[in-house]
Amino acid sequence: MAEKNLLKYEELKAQVNFHNYRYHVLDAPVISDLEYDRLLNELKRIEADHPDWVTSDSPTQRAGAKPADRFEKIRHPRAILSLANAFGADDARAWFERVRKLDDRVETARFVVEPKIDGLSVVLHYRDGLFVQGATRGDGEIGEDITSNLRTVRAIPLRIPVQTTDKPSSMVNRPPSYLVVRGEAFIPNKEFEELNRRLEEAGEKTYLNPRNTAAGSLRQLDPQLTASRPLTLLVYQIVYSESGEVPTSQWEILEYLKALGFPVTDVAKRFSDLESAIAYTETWNKGRDKLPYEADGMVIKIDDLNLAADLGFVGKDPRGAIAFKFPAREVTTTLNDIGVAVGRTGVLTPYAVLEPVEIGGVVVERATLHNFDFIAEKDIRVGDRVLVKRAGEVIPYIIGPVVDARSGKERAYKPPSKCPACGQAVEHFEGEVAWYCVNAACPAQLVRNIEHFVSRGAMDIVGLGTKIVEKLIETEKIKDAADIYTLTREDILEAVTKKERKTKAEPPGKNADNLLSAIEASKRRPLNRLIAALGIHGVGEVMAGDLSRAFGNLSALSKASAEELQQIEGLGPNIAESIVDWFAQPANQNVVKKLKAAGVDPKVQLSDVGKQSGKLSGLTFVVTGTLPTLTREGVKELIENNGGKVTDSVSKKTSYLVLGENPGSKADKARALGVKILDESGLRKLINS
Ligand code: IVH
């Protein structure tokens, strides 16, 4: 009886590991998260009854190891080598000539080109198919034992081969009794941005770049922390094997590792001549932003591993491969000054005024300095040589100062104690990094505030662009958001500059009329949108929805105490205080009063609470990429409030894919399956149709 149960347990374990593999390695789950959780819970239940059955390859054993005092040292079974660099095609050709002279087999050699991921090199040990040890590269001879941390990385199989539905070859069925593989652990760009977005929302310090975050996450002592970081990995090398056969070409190694259940790049290609390999490298140089991770180049490897080994090394660099580096996206320049920008919520953001410098074909003069703590922590001084990074669509940012380049003339920086735009004293909220100007009448803030107030996710007033807003603020026609509702046709006509009038095809009067009717229409927006439009620190779309349902109208919300506010699930003391503070400001009280007087006073009917429009009922949505106005939670709420369902993975059953910028593989999958694709406005149209 017990034996039969043990068998069932083993089967269940393999099943959970398989679904983990489908999700984290193939990015193509075949069951829902709910079903997965059910299997995992069943497994946990059995393990609770039979603690003696639990083995290290159980998916329950990924997290939970206790923090370590220090990392033990591990000697690698073979040296963990590095790579020589090639900067451009001619360097790569020169490498080829050098190795061809050493061995004429190189003449007809094939090449495998793989992405060179900018992460952390890790070495994984498997004994009898079980993951038993994992290490950092260290100095190439000796690394650090980070096994407990690596166990939390779900893309790493705990047992190989991973049981799949495919018919495995005999080689895969019987992997070497001892197998040591090497790969690169990293945080994908999207996950990194998401991580930083969450930190920023929580008012916490954000991370600098995916590479440092990945390395830091794997090299810290508490595995629980590692588990909370979105780490993954790709493997590309067999470092060592004992008793068992492994392939002798790089291309077959990749196929073999993949068949064993390891995550392997799908960008690798094999070529029969160097020029084709170089051409492929160049296409990825141009398309590097399409890669879901940071790559600092491509690796060109001689496919025949026996030939590659025979070529030997130069120092720690094997002659059989070369790193074809992409042009740097990080350069150094002089920090001429530090400026301070005032954001919508009054948050003060320091930015670098740089000696203009070209990075990847664009002249960069400004870069973000993140926040004042960052400047202090990195000890960034005006006059310093600084390292600047510009990658993809991301705003250029400062990585840090080049301390060795200091002349002694650099000046330490002191953050402003007053708002640079309005002169009012700045404030700091407990537990947050940012400094704020809390003056609601601050002109710089006002522009950002109005921009936010009229944005699509808020009051959605089309036609009130930044230029007009600036002009209306300058001429004091707008002193706060409520003044939008007292604008006259003349005010608007005056604000449209002469230059703009000439270039506009339509007569300006028509634009003014359109804008006036857009303003009028916005009075009918629901309460949650108005609350979100106010731009209260910490109150996003989801929170605005909760507040609207809980309080029913703006006046009630304005009188709520911090205690009352904290009755709402997920609303903590900081946000409660921020809401109370906002409504306590006389200027803001005035805005609420003026809005009401202008007829902007939406109410939530009690019967509306929890009511669903049902427009999307029966439909299943998957969301990918960054949407123009809605956050992840916001779009989920919108769909669910209208009766739709949101799931994580695309399948034939998916009704629509909601597509934003920089989408993931879900978009490709949706296209492949013929799933209909919508953008944010398409989704809104569907709801309002
Ligand atoms: S091959 C003999 N392939 O780049 C094997 N390295 O100096 C030498 N890297 O720190 C490495 N992606 O961690 C190789 N597909 C790839 C790689 C890769 C990233 C890293 C590796 C090493 C550095 C090369």
mmCIF file of N, CA, C and O in Angstrom, residues 63-96:
data_model
loop_
_atom_site.group_PDB
_atom_site.id
_atom_site.type_symbol
_atom_site.label_atom_id
_atom_site.label_comp_id
_atom_site.label_asym_id
_atom_site.label_seq_id
_atom_site.Cartn_x
_atom_site.Cartn_y
_atom_site.Cartn_z
ATOM 1 N N ALA A 63 12.817 26.674 -2.389
ATOM 2 C CA ALA A 63 13.105 27.749 -1.435
ATOM 3 C C ALA A 63 13.096 27.157 -0.041
ATOM 4 O O ALA A 63 12.772 25.999 0.144
ATOM 5 N N GLY A 64 13.442 27.947 0.919
ATOM 6 C CA GLY A 64 13.279 27.504 2.288
ATOM 7 C C GLY A 64 14.567 27.227 3.019
ATOM 8 O O GLY A 64 14.563 27.107 4.230
ATOM 9 N N ALA A 65 15.678 27.145 2.265
ATOM 10 C CA ALA A 65 16.948 26.939 2.960
ATOM 11 C C ALA A 65 17.238 28.155 3.837
ATOM 12 O O ALA A 65 16.840 29.272 3.518
ATOM 13 N N LYS A 66 17.921 27.893 4.953
ATOM 14 C CA LYS A 66 18.196 28.981 5.896
ATOM 15 C C LYS A 66 19.327 29.880 5.380
ATOM 16 O O LYS A 66 20.178 29.426 4.620
ATOM 17 N N PRO A 67 19.330 31.141 5.813
ATOM 18 C CA PRO A 67 20.424 32.019 5.390
ATOM 19 C C PRO A 67 21.775 31.456 5.831
ATOM 20 O O PRO A 67 21.881 30.850 6.895
ATOM 21 N N ALA A 68 22.798 31.649 5.008
ATOM 22 C CA ALA A 68 24.133 31.149 5.329
ATOM 23 C C ALA A 68 24.957 32.264 5.976
ATOM 24 O O ALA A 68 24.617 33.437 5.873
ATOM 25 N N ASP A 69 26.031 31.879 6.679
ATOM 26 C CA ASP A 69 26.933 32.882 7.267
ATOM 27 C C ASP A 69 27.893 33.389 6.210
ATOM 28 O O ASP A 69 28.335 34.513 6.224
ATOM 29 N N ARG A 70 28.276 32.466 5.338
ATOM 30 C CA ARG A 70 29.222 32.813 4.283
ATOM 31 C C ARG A 70 29.118 31.744 3.213
ATOM 32 O O ARG A 70 28.488 30.705 3.418
ATOM 33 N N PHE A 71 29.747 31.981 2.069
ATOM 34 C CA PHE A 71 29.735 30.977 1.007
ATOM 35 C C PHE A 71 30.998 30.124 1.115
ATOM 36 O O PHE A 71 32.095 30.645 1.287
ATOM 37 N N GLU A 72 30.795 28.792 0.980
ATOM 38 C CA GLU A 72 31.956 27.900 0.930
ATOM 39 C C GLU A 72 32.607 28.022 -0.443
ATOM 40 O O GLU A 72 31.955 28.405 -1.409
ATOM 41 N N LYS A 73 33.886 27.668 -0.494
ATOM 42 C CA LYS A 73 34.581 27.685 -1.787
ATOM 43 C C LYS A 73 34.426 26.325 -2.467
ATOM 44 O O LYS A 73 34.389 25.292 -1.792
ATOM 45 N N ILE A 74 34.338 26.363 -3.781
ATOM 46 C CA ILE A 74 34.249 25.116 -4.548
ATOM 47 C C ILE A 74 35.300 25.149 -5.644
ATOM 48 O O ILE A 74 35.391 26.139 -6.374
ATOM 49 N N ARG A 75 36.058 24.078 -5.754
ATOM 50 C CA ARG A 75 37.011 24.000 -6.870
ATOM 51 C C ARG A 75 36.277 23.430 -8.081
ATOM 52 O O ARG A 75 35.625 22.393 -7.976
ATOM 53 N N HIS A 76 36.350 24.121 -9.199
ATOM 54 C CA HIS A 76 35.667 23.639 -10.402
ATOM 55 C C HIS A 76 36.381 22.402 -10.933
ATOM 56 O O HIS A 76 37.615 22.322 -10.866
ATOM 57 N N PRO A 77 35.630 21.448 -11.499
ATOM 58 C CA PRO A 77 36.276 20.225 -12.001
ATOM 59 C C PRO A 77 37.192 20.508 -13.201
ATOM 60 O O PRO A 77 38.109 19.737 -13.474
ATOM 61 N N ARG A 78 36.914 21.581 -13.924
ATOM 62 C CA ARG A 78 37.771 22.049 -15.023
ATOM 63 C C ARG A 78 37.775 23.574 -14.946
ATOM 64 O O ARG A 78 36.819 24.158 -14.429
ATOM 65 N N ALA A 79 38.817 24.178 -15.502
ATOM 66 C CA ALA A 79 38.878 25.641 -15.451
ATOM 67 C C ALA A 79 37.662 26.241 -16.171
ATOM 68 O O ALA A 79 37.261 25.752 -17.225
ATOM 69 N N ILE A 80 37.076 27.264 -15.552
ATOM 70 C CA ILE A 80 35.948 27.969 -16.171
ATOM 71 C C ILE A 80 36.549 29.141 -16.937
ATOM 72 O O ILE A 80 36.980 30.126 -16.345
ATOM 73 N N LEU A 81 36.585 28.970 -18.258
ATOM 74 C CA LEU A 81 37.366 29.890 -19.081
ATOM 75 C C LEU A 81 36.635 31.169 -19.440
ATOM 76 O O LEU A 81 35.427 31.292 -19.246
ATOM 77 N N SER A 82 37.399 32.090 -19.957
ATOM 78 C CA SER A 82 36.865 33.373 -20.393
ATOM 79 C C SER A 82 36.910 33.416 -21.920
ATOM 80 O O SER A 82 37.127 32.394 -22.559
ATOM 81 N N LEU A 83 36.737 34.572 -22.511
ATOM 82 C CA LEU A 83 36.751 34.692 -23.973
ATOM 83 C C LEU A 83 37.541 35.928 -24.386
ATOM 84 O O LEU A 83 37.470 36.964 -23.729
ATOM 85 N N ALA A 84 38.246 35.828 -25.512
ATOM 86 C CA ALA A 84 38.887 37.020 -26.076
ATOM 87 C C ALA A 84 37.821 37.811 -26.835
ATOM 88 O O ALA A 84 36.834 37.239 -27.299
ATOM 89 N N ASN A 85 38.027 39.120 -26.930
ATOM 90 C CA ASN A 85 37.039 39.970 -27.584
ATOM 91 C C ASN A 85 37.414 40.303 -29.019
ATOM 92 O O ASN A 85 38.589 40.437 -29.347
ATOM 93 N N ALA A 86 36.385 40.482 -29.848
ATOM 94 C CA ALA A 86 36.568 41.053 -31.193
ATOM 95 C C ALA A 86 35.656 42.270 -31.260
ATOM 96 O O ALA A 86 34.496 42.186 -30.877
ATOM 97 N N PHE A 87 36.220 43.407 -31.682
ATOM 98 C CA PHE A 87 35.394 44.601 -31.828
ATOM 99 C C PHE A 87 35.200 44.840 -33.317
ATOM 100 O O PHE A 87 36.015 45.488 -33.956
ATOM 101 N N GLY A 88 34.193 44.249 -33.872
ATOM 102 C CA GLY A 88 33.921 44.426 -35.295
ATOM 103 C C GLY A 88 34.372 43.247 -36.135
ATOM 104 O O GLY A 88 35.099 42.353 -35.672
ATOM 105 N N ALA A 89 33.914 43.278 -37.395
ATOM 106 C CA ALA A 89 34.100 42.157 -38.312
ATOM 107 C C ALA A 89 35.588 41.890 -38.584
ATOM 108 O O ALA A 89 36.010 40.733 -38.654
ATOM 109 N N ASP A 90 36.387 42.962 -38.715
ATOM 110 C CA ASP A 90 37.799 42.748 -39.056
ATOM 111 C C ASP A 90 38.539 42.015 -37.947
ATOM 112 O O ASP A 90 39.394 41.169 -38.218
ATOM 113 N N ASP A 91 38.207 42.337 -36.717
ATOM 114 C CA ASP A 91 38.796 41.628 -35.571
ATOM 115 C C ASP A 91 38.455 40.143 -35.644
ATOM 116 O O ASP A 91 39.293 39.286 -35.358
ATOM 117 N N ALA A 92 37.206 39.864 -36.006
ATOM 118 C CA ALA A 92 36.769 38.464 -36.074
ATOM 119 C C ALA A 92 37.525 37.747 -37.194
ATOM 120 O O ALA A 92 37.953 36.596 -37.031
ATOM 121 N N ARG A 93 37.716 38.438 -38.323
ATOM 122 C CA ARG A 93 38.460 37.833 -39.450
ATOM 123 C C ARG A 93 39.918 37.585 -39.059
ATOM 124 O O ARG A 93 40.499 36.555 -39.407
ATOM 125 N N ALA A 94 40.490 38.519 -38.311
ATOM 126 C CA ALA A 94 41.882 38.367 -37.871
ATOM 127 C C ALA A 94 42.014 37.143 -36.965
ATOM 128 O O ALA A 94 42.992 36.386 -37.054
ATOM 129 N N TRP A 95 41.002 36.951 -36.095
ATOM 130 C CA TRP A 95 40.997 35.760 -35.230
ATOM 131 C C TRP A 95 40.996 34.491 -36.080
ATOM 132 O O TRP A 95 41.774 33.569 -35.843
ATOM 133 N N PHE A 96 40.136 34.483 -37.087
ATOM 134 C CA PHE A 96 40.022 33.325 -37.973
ATOM 135 C C PHE A 96 41.370 33.032 -38.642
ATOM 136 O O PHE A 96 41.826 31.883 -38.673
#
